[in-house]
Amino acid sequence: MSAPTFDLRPLMVANMACTMAMMAFVSLIGPIARVLGLATWQAGAAVTVSGVIWMVLARPWGQASDRFGRRRILLLGTAGFTLAYWALCLFIDTSLRFLPSALLSFIGLMLGRGLIGVFYAAIPVGCNALIADNVEPQHRAKAMAALGAANACGLVIGPAIAALLSRYSLSLPFYAMAFLPLLAFLVLRYKLKAQELHLRQAPRKVHLNDPRLRRPMAVAFVAMLCVSIAQITVGFFALDRLGMSPADAAQTAGIALTMVGFALICSQLVVRRLEWPPLRLIRVGAVVAALGFSGSIIADTAWGLWLCFFVSAGGMGLIFPSFAALAANAVEASEQGATAGSIGAAQGFGVVIGPLAATLIYGIEPRLPYLVAAALLLLVALWPGPRQRQAL
């Protein structure tokens, strides 16, 4: 089936809605942790646990989508996400009212966030596999960029709405955001047609060490690692390198991450117009992102840091849809779900390793995490292309 006959809009709405809900939690975990008496590492663990679960469950969800169908897995994922988010919402509201022990609060946040991660892991895997099923190889990067732009919108809008509503109550943003996963489920249920082309063939296993997936998995890992490095260190960088007060540093970090969201939207819209082969997009994006990270090393003002983050994110926006398309183009129809799961596992690994590695090397030198990110991206850009199948 050709690209114009496949309607991406239900997938875009579902992705944006679920990303908004996820990012609202991330933006509010700091104040919530302070009220509940949690340590900083406990707040970080509550955020990181979803990355661990994403890494572990991405492949099983992908294999399940090969066997039972993409649409069914997407509906199961969004339904489970909705129930888990409502449960976490109620727990947070109850905890803020009655202030249980720090240990009980920590366990509840970990369980709630972990359960959300279980079901959220199905959504990007199912979406990418569905695109690979229904969109021709030369258009896949463009389609995945549209999905990425929807995610980036959620990245920007979710924390913004949470910040506005948190003025009235820390619980209110969660009640508002709890309707978004339900919206995602309803849109997929009534607007996403059953187009399970892959079910004409028996699903085939795809091993993690499959040579066809080495490059896209490595790029996926590096991309998420670099994003995680930037997210976890920007606040500390504003404190230590720019000499700001905690309040000013928090504002500077928030604006920097907002710039990231806008840059991702812009660059993925550019991908839709360029329609370059995925490998070219990866190389150009890696060079641009490396320049942005390199500039962050010498940034000595808030404006300089914002500009560098915008450039970095612009490059990353070229990379993200491209490694998924590169992987999809390398395998057969019966392997798309398992392949999407493998790419998801690589991304999850980057989310897990990034914050840990960044905080460790930041203690040595605040600029070192950005230097490491730039070096890894340059290695991605310089990785020799395949001698055959240059169309990749």
JSON list of C-alpha atoms in Angstrom, two decimals, residues 4-220:
[
{"chain": "A", "resi": 4, "resn": "PRO", "atom": "CA", "xyz": [-0.78, 8.54, 0.51]},
{"chain": "A", "resi": 5, "resn": "THR", "atom": "CA", "xyz": [-3.45, 5.89, 1.40]},
{"chain": "A", "resi": 6, "resn": "PHE", "atom": "CA", "xyz": [-2.26, 5.41, 4.96]},
{"chain": "A", "resi": 7, "resn": "ASP", "atom": "CA", "xyz": [-3.69, 7.89, 7.50]},
{"chain": "A", "resi": 8, "resn": "LEU", "atom": "CA", "xyz": [-1.05, 8.86, 10.06]},
{"chain": "A", "resi": 9, "resn": "ARG", "atom": "CA", "xyz": [-3.30, 11.19, 12.03]},
{"chain": "A", "resi": 10, "resn": "PRO", "atom": "CA", "xyz": [-4.60, 8.66, 14.60]},
{"chain": "A", "resi": 11, "resn": "LEU", "atom": "CA", "xyz": [-1.03, 7.62, 15.41]},
{"chain": "A", "resi": 12, "resn": "MET", "atom": "CA", "xyz": [0.10, 11.25, 15.68]},
{"chain": "A", "resi": 13, "resn": "VAL", "atom": "CA", "xyz": [-2.74, 12.16, 18.05]},
{"chain": "A", "resi": 14, "resn": "ALA", "atom": "CA", "xyz": [-2.11, 9.10, 20.23]},
{"chain": "A", "resi": 15, "resn": "ASN", "atom": "CA", "xyz": [1.63, 9.75, 20.41]},
{"chain": "A", "resi": 16, "resn": "MET", "atom": "CA", "xyz": [1.23, 13.42, 21.27]},
{"chain": "A", "resi": 17, "resn": "ALA", "atom": "CA", "xyz": [-1.37, 12.70, 23.95]},
{"chain": "A", "resi": 18, "resn": "CYS", "atom": "CA", "xyz": [0.69, 9.98, 25.64]},
{"chain": "A", "resi": 19, "resn": "THR", "atom": "CA", "xyz": [3.91, 12.02, 25.47]},
{"chain": "A", "resi": 20, "resn": "MET", "atom": "CA", "xyz": [2.16, 15.00, 27.06]},
{"chain": "A", "resi": 21, "resn": "ALA", "atom": "CA", "xyz": [1.01, 12.80, 29.94]},
{"chain": "A", "resi": 22, "resn": "MET", "atom": "CA", "xyz": [4.47, 11.27, 30.42]},
{"chain": "A", "resi": 23, "resn": "MET", "atom": "CA", "xyz": [6.29, 14.61, 30.34]},
{"chain": "A", "resi": 24, "resn": "ALA", "atom": "CA", "xyz": [3.87, 16.21, 32.82]},
{"chain": "A", "resi": 25, "resn": "PHE", "atom": "CA", "xyz": [5.06, 13.71, 35.41]},
{"chain": "A", "resi": 26, "resn": "VAL", "atom": "CA", "xyz": [8.71, 14.39, 34.64]},
{"chain": "A", "resi": 27, "resn": "SER", "atom": "CA", "xyz": [8.25, 18.16, 35.00]},
{"chain": "A", "resi": 28, "resn": "LEU", "atom": "CA", "xyz": [6.44, 17.85, 38.35]},
{"chain": "A", "resi": 29, "resn": "ILE", "atom": "CA", "xyz": [8.43, 15.10, 40.05]},
{"chain": "A", "resi": 30, "resn": "GLY", "atom": "CA", "xyz": [10.84, 17.60, 41.67]},
{"chain": "A", "resi": 31, "resn": "PRO", "atom": "CA", "xyz": [8.22, 19.62, 43.60]},
{"chain": "A", "resi": 32, "resn": "ILE", "atom": "CA", "xyz": [6.25, 16.45, 44.44]},
{"chain": "A", "resi": 33, "resn": "ALA", "atom": "CA", "xyz": [9.39, 14.77, 45.78]},
{"chain": "A", "resi": 34, "resn": "ARG", "atom": "CA", "xyz": [10.12, 17.76, 48.03]},
{"chain": "A", "resi": 35, "resn": "VAL", "atom": "CA", "xyz": [6.58, 17.77, 49.47]},
{"chain": "A", "resi": 36, "resn": "LEU", "atom": "CA", "xyz": [6.69, 14.01, 50.11]},
{"chain": "A", "resi": 37, "resn": "GLY", "atom": "CA", "xyz": [10.17, 14.17, 51.65]},
{"chain": "A", "resi": 38, "resn": "LEU", "atom": "CA", "xyz": [11.91, 12.09, 48.98]},
{"chain": "A", "resi": 39, "resn": "ALA", "atom": "CA", "xyz": [15.62, 12.27, 48.25]},
{"chain": "A", "resi": 40, "resn": "THR", "atom": "CA", "xyz": [16.80, 13.50, 44.85]},
{"chain": "A", "resi": 41, "resn": "TRP", "atom": "CA", "xyz": [17.96, 10.04, 43.83]},
{"chain": "A", "resi": 42, "resn": "GLN", "atom": "CA", "xyz": [14.52, 8.64, 44.63]},
{"chain": "A", "resi": 43, "resn": "ALA", "atom": "CA", "xyz": [12.90, 11.19, 42.30]},
{"chain": "A", "resi": 44, "resn": "GLY", "atom": "CA", "xyz": [15.44, 10.25, 39.63]},
{"chain": "A", "resi": 45, "resn": "ALA", "atom": "CA", "xyz": [14.72, 6.56, 40.11]},
{"chain": "A", "resi": 46, "resn": "ALA", "atom": "CA", "xyz": [10.98, 7.15, 39.67]},
{"chain": "A", "resi": 47, "resn": "VAL", "atom": "CA", "xyz": [11.72, 8.73, 36.29]},
{"chain": "A", "resi": 48, "resn": "THR", "atom": "CA", "xyz": [14.35, 6.20, 35.20]},
{"chain": "A", "resi": 49, "resn": "VAL", "atom": "CA", "xyz": [12.30, 3.11, 35.97]},
{"chain": "A", "resi": 50, "resn": "SER", "atom": "CA", "xyz": [10.20, 3.63, 32.84]},
{"chain": "A", "resi": 51, "resn": "GLY", "atom": "CA", "xyz": [13.36, 3.62, 30.72]},
{"chain": "A", "resi": 52, "resn": "VAL", "atom": "CA", "xyz": [14.41, 0.30, 32.23]},
{"chain": "A", "resi": 53, "resn": "ILE", "atom": "CA", "xyz": [11.01, -1.23, 31.54]},
{"chain": "A", "resi": 54, "resn": "TRP", "atom": "CA", "xyz": [10.97, 0.20, 28.02]},
{"chain": "A", "resi": 55, "resn": "MET", "atom": "CA", "xyz": [14.32, -1.48, 27.37]},
{"chain": "A", "resi": 56, "resn": "VAL", "atom": "CA", "xyz": [13.12, -4.83, 28.74]},
{"chain": "A", "resi": 57, "resn": "LEU", "atom": "CA", "xyz": [9.65, -4.97, 27.18]},
{"chain": "A", "resi": 58, "resn": "ALA", "atom": "CA", "xyz": [10.13, -3.30, 23.78]},
{"chain": "A", "resi": 59, "resn": "ARG", "atom": "CA", "xyz": [11.08, -6.56, 22.05]},
{"chain": "A", "resi": 60, "resn": "PRO", "atom": "CA", "xyz": [8.28, -8.66, 23.62]},
{"chain": "A", "resi": 61, "resn": "TRP", "atom": "CA", "xyz": [5.73, -6.01, 22.61]},
{"chain": "A", "resi": 62, "resn": "GLY", "atom": "CA", "xyz": [7.16, -5.97, 19.09]},
{"chain": "A", "resi": 63, "resn": "GLN", "atom": "CA", "xyz": [6.99, -9.74, 18.80]},
{"chain": "A", "resi": 64, "resn": "ALA", "atom": "CA", "xyz": [3.42, -9.66, 20.14]},
{"chain": "A", "resi": 65, "resn": "SER", "atom": "CA", "xyz": [2.48, -7.14, 17.45]},
{"chain": "A", "resi": 66, "resn": "ASP", "atom": "CA", "xyz": [3.89, -9.50, 14.81]},
{"chain": "A", "resi": 67, "resn": "ARG", "atom": "CA", "xyz": [1.71, -12.29, 16.15]},
{"chain": "A", "resi": 68, "resn": "PHE", "atom": "CA", "xyz": [-1.52, -10.57, 17.16]},
{"chain": "A", "resi": 69, "resn": "GLY", "atom": "CA", "xyz": [-1.53, -7.41, 15.05]},
{"chain": "A", "resi": 70, "resn": "ARG", "atom": "CA", "xyz": [-0.35, -3.82, 15.49]},
{"chain": "A", "resi": 71, "resn": "ARG", "atom": "CA", "xyz": [-3.79, -2.33, 16.13]},
{"chain": "A", "resi": 72, "resn": "ARG", "atom": "CA", "xyz": [-4.63, -4.79, 18.89]},
{"chain": "A", "resi": 73, "resn": "ILE", "atom": "CA", "xyz": [-1.33, -4.13, 20.66]},
{"chain": "A", "resi": 74, "resn": "LEU", "atom": "CA", "xyz": [-1.76, -0.35, 20.34]},
{"chain": "A", "resi": 75, "resn": "LEU", "atom": "CA", "xyz": [-5.24, -0.57, 21.84]},
{"chain": "A", "resi": 76, "resn": "LEU", "atom": "CA", "xyz": [-3.99, -2.77, 24.67]},
{"chain": "A", "resi": 77, "resn": "GLY", "atom": "CA", "xyz": [-1.08, -0.41, 25.31]},
{"chain": "A", "resi": 78, "resn": "THR", "atom": "CA", "xyz": [-3.18, 2.76, 25.44]},
{"chain": "A", "resi": 79, "resn": "ALA", "atom": "CA", "xyz": [-5.89, 1.11, 27.56]},
{"chain": "A", "resi": 80, "resn": "GLY", "atom": "CA", "xyz": [-3.33, -0.13, 30.07]},
{"chain": "A", "resi": 81, "resn": "PHE", "atom": "CA", "xyz": [-1.56, 3.25, 30.01]},
{"chain": "A", "resi": 82, "resn": "THR", "atom": "CA", "xyz": [-4.88, 4.96, 30.83]},
{"chain": "A", "resi": 83, "resn": "LEU", "atom": "CA", "xyz": [-5.66, 2.74, 33.82]},
{"chain": "A", "resi": 84, "resn": "ALA", "atom": "CA", "xyz": [-2.09, 2.92, 35.15]},
{"chain": "A", "resi": 85, "resn": "TYR", "atom": "CA", "xyz": [-2.01, 6.73, 34.81]},
{"chain": "A", "resi": 86, "resn": "TRP", "atom": "CA", "xyz": [-5.32, 7.08, 36.65]},
{"chain": "A", "resi": 87, "resn": "ALA", "atom": "CA", "xyz": [-3.97, 4.86, 39.44]},
{"chain": "A", "resi": 88, "resn": "LEU", "atom": "CA", "xyz": [-0.81, 6.97, 39.73]},
{"chain": "A", "resi": 89, "resn": "CYS", "atom": "CA", "xyz": [-2.89, 10.15, 39.69]},
{"chain": "A", "resi": 90, "resn": "LEU", "atom": "CA", "xyz": [-5.01, 8.95, 42.61]},
{"chain": "A", "resi": 91, "resn": "PHE", "atom": "CA", "xyz": [-1.95, 7.81, 44.53]},
{"chain": "A", "resi": 92, "resn": "ILE", "atom": "CA", "xyz": [-0.17, 11.15, 44.12]},
{"chain": "A", "resi": 93, "resn": "ASP", "atom": "CA", "xyz": [-3.28, 13.12, 45.11]},
{"chain": "A", "resi": 94, "resn": "THR", "atom": "CA", "xyz": [-3.82, 10.93, 48.18]},
{"chain": "A", "resi": 95, "resn": "SER", "atom": "CA", "xyz": [-0.15, 11.15, 49.16]},
{"chain": "A", "resi": 96, "resn": "LEU", "atom": "CA", "xyz": [-0.09, 14.95, 48.87]},
{"chain": "A", "resi": 97, "resn": "ARG", "atom": "CA", "xyz": [-3.16, 15.15, 51.11]},
{"chain": "A", "resi": 98, "resn": "PHE", "atom": "CA", "xyz": [-2.13, 12.69, 53.83]},
{"chain": "A", "resi": 99, "resn": "LEU", "atom": "CA", "xyz": [1.71, 12.74, 53.52]},
{"chain": "A", "resi": 100, "resn": "PRO", "atom": "CA", "xyz": [2.59, 9.07, 54.14]},
{"chain": "A", "resi": 101, "resn": "SER", "atom": "CA", "xyz": [6.12, 7.96, 54.97]},
{"chain": "A", "resi": 102, "resn": "ALA", "atom": "CA", "xyz": [8.83, 8.69, 52.42]},
{"chain": "A", "resi": 103, "resn": "LEU", "atom": "CA", "xyz": [9.36, 4.96, 51.88]},
{"chain": "A", "resi": 104, "resn": "LEU", "atom": "CA", "xyz": [5.70, 4.32, 51.10]},
{"chain": "A", "resi": 105, "resn": "SER", "atom": "CA", "xyz": [5.60, 7.33, 48.76]},
{"chain": "A", "resi": 106, "resn": "PHE", "atom": "CA", "xyz": [8.71, 6.10, 46.95]},
{"chain": "A", "resi": 107, "resn": "ILE", "atom": "CA", "xyz": [7.35, 2.57, 46.53]},
{"chain": "A", "resi": 108, "resn": "GLY", "atom": "CA", "xyz": [4.05, 3.90, 45.21]},
{"chain": "A", "resi": 109, "resn": "LEU", "atom": "CA", "xyz": [5.70, 6.22, 42.70]},
{"chain": "A", "resi": 110, "resn": "MET", "atom": "CA", "xyz": [8.00, 3.45, 41.49]},
{"chain": "A", "resi": 111, "resn": "LEU", "atom": "CA", "xyz": [5.14, 0.98, 41.06]},
{"chain": "A", "resi": 112, "resn": "GLY", "atom": "CA", "xyz": [2.89, 3.52, 39.36]},
{"chain": "A", "resi": 113, "resn": "ARG", "atom": "CA", "xyz": [5.54, 4.85, 37.02]},
{"chain": "A", "resi": 114, "resn": "GLY", "atom": "CA", "xyz": [6.75, 1.32, 36.31]},
{"chain": "A", "resi": 115, "resn": "LEU", "atom": "CA", "xyz": [3.24, 0.13, 35.42]},
{"chain": "A", "resi": 116, "resn": "ILE", "atom": "CA", "xyz": [2.83, 3.10, 33.07]},
{"chain": "A", "resi": 117, "resn": "GLY", "atom": "CA", "xyz": [6.14, 2.15, 31.44]},
{"chain": "A", "resi": 118, "resn": "VAL", "atom": "CA", "xyz": [4.92, -1.42, 30.89]},
{"chain": "A", "resi": 119, "resn": "PHE", "atom": "CA", "xyz": [2.11, -0.24, 28.62]},
{"chain": "A", "resi": 120, "resn": "TYR", "atom": "CA", "xyz": [3.76, 2.84, 27.16]},
{"chain": "A", "resi": 121, "resn": "ALA", "atom": "CA", "xyz": [6.50, 0.61, 25.72]},
{"chain": "A", "resi": 122, "resn": "ALA", "atom": "CA", "xyz": [3.92, -0.88, 23.33]},
{"chain": "A", "resi": 123, "resn": "ILE", "atom": "CA", "xyz": [3.00, 2.44, 21.73]},
{"chain": "A", "resi": 124, "resn": "PRO", "atom": "CA", "xyz": [6.18, 3.52, 19.83]},
{"chain": "A", "resi": 125, "resn": "VAL", "atom": "CA", "xyz": [6.86, -0.09, 18.86]},
{"chain": "A", "resi": 126, "resn": "GLY", "atom": "CA", "xyz": [3.38, -0.60, 17.46]},
{"chain": "A", "resi": 127, "resn": "CYS", "atom": "CA", "xyz": [3.36, 2.75, 15.65]},
{"chain": "A", "resi": 128, "resn": "ASN", "atom": "CA", "xyz": [6.74, 2.24, 13.97]},
{"chain": "A", "resi": 129, "resn": "ALA", "atom": "CA", "xyz": [5.87, -1.30, 12.90]},
{"chain": "A", "resi": 130, "resn": "LEU", "atom": "CA", "xyz": [2.53, -0.14, 11.49]},
{"chain": "A", "resi": 131, "resn": "ILE", "atom": "CA", "xyz": [4.24, 2.57, 9.45]},
{"chain": "A", "resi": 132, "resn": "ALA", "atom": "CA", "xyz": [6.75, 0.01, 8.15]},
{"chain": "A", "resi": 133, "resn": "ASP", "atom": "CA", "xyz": [3.83, -2.23, 7.13]},
{"chain": "A", "resi": 134, "resn": "ASN", "atom": "CA", "xyz": [1.93, 0.40, 5.19]},
{"chain": "A", "resi": 135, "resn": "VAL", "atom": "CA", "xyz": [4.44, 2.97, 3.92]},
{"chain": "A", "resi": 136, "resn": "GLU", "atom": "CA", "xyz": [6.88, 2.40, 1.08]},
{"chain": "A", "resi": 137, "resn": "PRO", "atom": "CA", "xyz": [10.59, 2.35, 2.04]},
{"chain": "A", "resi": 138, "resn": "GLN", "atom": "CA", "xyz": [11.43, 5.66, 0.35]},
{"chain": "A", "resi": 139, "resn": "HIS", "atom": "CA", "xyz": [8.69, 7.44, 2.35]},
{"chain": "A", "resi": 140, "resn": "ARG", "atom": "CA", "xyz": [9.23, 5.83, 5.77]},
{"chain": "A", "resi": 141, "resn": "ALA", "atom": "CA", "xyz": [11.61, 8.47, 7.15]},
{"chain": "A", "resi": 142, "resn": "LYS", "atom": "CA", "xyz": [9.08, 11.14, 6.18]},
{"chain": "A", "resi": 143, "resn": "ALA", "atom": "CA", "xyz": [6.22, 9.30, 7.91]},
{"chain": "A", "resi": 144, "resn": "MET", "atom": "CA", "xyz": [8.26, 8.62, 11.04]},
{"chain": "A", "resi": 145, "resn": "ALA", "atom": "CA", "xyz": [9.30, 12.27, 11.11]},
{"chain": "A", "resi": 146, "resn": "ALA", "atom": "CA", "xyz": [5.62, 13.22, 11.24]},
{"chain": "A", "resi": 147, "resn": "LEU", "atom": "CA", "xyz": [5.24, 10.92, 14.22]},
{"chain": "A", "resi": 148, "resn": "GLY", "atom": "CA", "xyz": [8.34, 12.45, 15.77]},
{"chain": "A", "resi": 149, "resn": "ALA", "atom": "CA", "xyz": [6.96, 15.95, 15.31]},
{"chain": "A", "resi": 150, "resn": "ALA", "atom": "CA", "xyz": [3.80, 14.91, 17.17]},
{"chain": "A", "resi": 151, "resn": "ASN", "atom": "CA", "xyz": [5.96, 13.55, 19.99]},
{"chain": "A", "resi": 152, "resn": "ALA", "atom": "CA", "xyz": [7.94, 16.78, 20.10]},
{"chain": "A", "resi": 153, "resn": "CYS", "atom": "CA", "xyz": [4.70, 18.78, 20.38]},
{"chain": "A", "resi": 154, "resn": "GLY", "atom": "CA", "xyz": [3.82, 16.66, 23.40]},
{"chain": "A", "resi": 155, "resn": "LEU", "atom": "CA", "xyz": [7.29, 17.29, 24.79]},
{"chain": "A", "resi": 156, "resn": "VAL", "atom": "CA", "xyz": [6.67, 21.04, 24.69]},
{"chain": "A", "resi": 157, "resn": "ILE", "atom": "CA", "xyz": [2.96, 21.27, 25.51]},
{"chain": "A", "resi": 158, "resn": "GLY", "atom": "CA", "xyz": [2.85, 18.72, 28.35]},
{"chain": "A", "resi": 159, "resn": "PRO", "atom": "CA", "xyz": [5.25, 20.49, 30.75]},
{"chain": "A", "resi": 160, "resn": "ALA", "atom": "CA", "xyz": [3.79, 23.90, 29.79]},
{"chain": "A", "resi": 161, "resn": "ILE", "atom": "CA", "xyz": [0.24, 22.87, 30.76]},
{"chain": "A", "resi": 162, "resn": "ALA", "atom": "CA", "xyz": [1.53, 21.15, 33.89]},
{"chain": "A", "resi": 163, "resn": "ALA", "atom": "CA", "xyz": [3.36, 24.32, 34.92]},
{"chain": "A", "resi": 164, "resn": "LEU", "atom": "CA", "xyz": [0.23, 26.45, 34.44]},
{"chain": "A", "resi": 165, "resn": "LEU", "atom": "CA", "xyz": [-2.06, 24.13, 36.38]},
{"chain": "A", "resi": 166, "resn": "SER", "atom": "CA", "xyz": [0.44, 23.45, 39.17]},
{"chain": "A", "resi": 167, "resn": "ARG", "atom": "CA", "xyz": [-0.09, 27.02, 40.41]},
{"chain": "A", "resi": 168, "resn": "TYR", "atom": "CA", "xyz": [-3.43, 25.85, 41.79]},
{"chain": "A", "resi": 169, "resn": "SER", "atom": "CA", "xyz": [-2.47, 22.35, 42.94]},
{"chain": "A", "resi": 170, "resn": "LEU", "atom": "CA", "xyz": [0.21, 19.74, 42.28]},
{"chain": "A", "resi": 171, "resn": "SER", "atom": "CA", "xyz": [-2.57, 17.17, 41.79]},
{"chain": "A", "resi": 172, "resn": "LEU", "atom": "CA", "xyz": [-4.59, 19.17, 39.26]},
{"chain": "A", "resi": 173, "resn": "PRO", "atom": "CA", "xyz": [-2.19, 18.62, 36.30]},
{"chain": "A", "resi": 174, "resn": "PHE", "atom": "CA", "xyz": [-2.44, 14.86, 36.76]},
{"chain": "A", "resi": 175, "resn": "TYR", "atom": "CA", "xyz": [-6.23, 14.90, 36.77]},
{"chain": "A", "resi": 176, "resn": "ALA", "atom": "CA", "xyz": [-6.18, 17.02, 33.60]},
{"chain": "A", "resi": 177, "resn": "MET", "atom": "CA", "xyz": [-3.59, 14.84, 31.89]},
{"chain": "A", "resi": 178, "resn": "ALA", "atom": "CA", "xyz": [-5.37, 11.62, 32.87]},
{"chain": "A", "resi": 179, "resn": "PHE", "atom": "CA", "xyz": [-7.87, 12.21, 30.05]},
{"chain": "A", "resi": 180, "resn": "LEU", "atom": "CA", "xyz": [-5.15, 12.23, 27.39]},
{"chain": "A", "resi": 181, "resn": "PRO", "atom": "CA", "xyz": [-4.35, 8.47, 27.36]},
{"chain": "A", "resi": 182, "resn": "LEU", "atom": "CA", "xyz": [-8.11, 7.81, 27.20]},
{"chain": "A", "resi": 183, "resn": "LEU", "atom": "CA", "xyz": [-8.29, 10.16, 24.20]},
{"chain": "A", "resi": 184, "resn": "ALA", "atom": "CA", "xyz": [-5.44, 8.21, 22.58]},
{"chain": "A", "resi": 185, "resn": "PHE", "atom": "CA", "xyz": [-7.32, 4.93, 23.10]},
{"chain": "A", "resi": 186, "resn": "LEU", "atom": "CA", "xyz": [-10.58, 6.29, 21.68]},
{"chain": "A", "resi": 187, "resn": "VAL", "atom": "CA", "xyz": [-8.88, 7.80, 18.62]},
{"chain": "A", "resi": 188, "resn": "LEU", "atom": "CA", "xyz": [-7.10, 4.53, 17.85]},
{"chain": "A", "resi": 189, "resn": "ARG", "atom": "CA", "xyz": [-10.25, 2.50, 18.53]},
{"chain": "A", "resi": 190, "resn": "TYR", "atom": "CA", "xyz": [-12.48, 4.45, 16.17]},
{"chain": "A", "resi": 191, "resn": "LYS", "atom": "CA", "xyz": [-10.13, 6.09, 13.65]},
{"chain": "A", "resi": 192, "resn": "LEU", "atom": "CA", "xyz": [-7.31, 3.58, 13.08]},
{"chain": "A", "resi": 193, "resn": "LYS", "atom": "CA", "xyz": [-8.23, 1.07, 10.41]},
{"chain": "A", "resi": 194, "resn": "ALA", "atom": "CA", "xyz": [-7.09, -2.53, 10.66]},
{"chain": "A", "resi": 195, "resn": "GLN", "atom": "CA", "xyz": [-4.30, -2.75, 8.08]},
{"chain": "A", "resi": 196, "resn": "GLU", "atom": "CA", "xyz": [-2.41, -5.83, 9.23]},
{"chain": "A", "resi": 197, "resn": "LEU", "atom": "CA", "xyz": [-0.54, -6.60, 6.01]},
{"chain": "A", "resi": 198, "resn": "HIS", "atom": "CA", "xyz": [2.24, -8.44, 7.86]},
{"chain": "A", "resi": 199, "resn": "LEU", "atom": "CA", "xyz": [-0.14, -11.18, 9.03]},
{"chain": "A", "resi": 200, "resn": "ARG", "atom": "CA", "xyz": [-0.03, -12.72, 5.56]},
{"chain": "A", "resi": 201, "resn": "GLN", "atom": "CA", "xyz": [3.31, -14.21, 6.59]},
{"chain": "A", "resi": 202, "resn": "ALA", "atom": "CA", "xyz": [4.27, -16.07, 9.76]},
{"chain": "A", "resi": 203, "resn": "PRO", "atom": "CA", "xyz": [6.24, -13.79, 12.13]},
{"chain": "A", "resi": 204, "resn": "ARG", "atom": "CA", "xyz": [9.99, -14.37, 12.20]},
{"chain": "A", "resi": 205, "resn": "LYS", "atom": "CA", "xyz": [12.38, -13.87, 15.10]},
{"chain": "A", "resi": 206, "resn": "VAL", "atom": "CA", "xyz": [14.96, -11.11, 14.92]},
{"chain": "A", "resi": 207, "resn": "HIS", "atom": "CA", "xyz": [18.00, -11.51, 17.16]},
{"chain": "A", "resi": 208, "resn": "LEU", "atom": "CA", "xyz": [19.57, -8.58, 18.98]},
{"chain": "A", "resi": 209, "resn": "ASN", "atom": "CA", "xyz": [22.87, -9.27, 17.26]},
{"chain": "A", "resi": 210, "resn": "ASP", "atom": "CA", "xyz": [21.35, -9.38, 13.77]},
{"chain": "A", "resi": 211, "resn": "PRO", "atom": "CA", "xyz": [23.98, -7.75, 11.50]},
{"chain": "A", "resi": 212, "resn": "ARG", "atom": "CA", "xyz": [21.28, -5.89, 9.57]},
{"chain": "A", "resi": 213, "resn": "LEU", "atom": "CA", "xyz": [20.36, -3.95, 12.72]},
{"chain": "A", "resi": 214, "resn": "ARG", "atom": "CA", "xyz": [23.81, -3.10, 14.08]},
{"chain": "A", "resi": 215, "resn": "ARG", "atom": "CA", "xyz": [23.92, 0.41, 12.65]},
{"chain": "A", "resi": 216, "resn": "PRO", "atom": "CA", "xyz": [20.32, 1.48, 13.45]},
{"chain": "A", "resi": 217, "resn": "MET", "atom": "CA", "xyz": [20.53, 0.03, 16.96]},
{"chain": "A", "resi": 218, "resn": "ALA", "atom": "CA", "xyz": [23.85, 1.74, 17.64]},
{"chain": "A", "resi": 219, "resn": "VAL", "atom": "CA", "xyz": [22.51, 5.06, 16.33]},
{"chain": "A", "resi": 220, "resn": "ALA", "atom": "CA", "xyz": [19.32, 4.67, 18.41]}
]
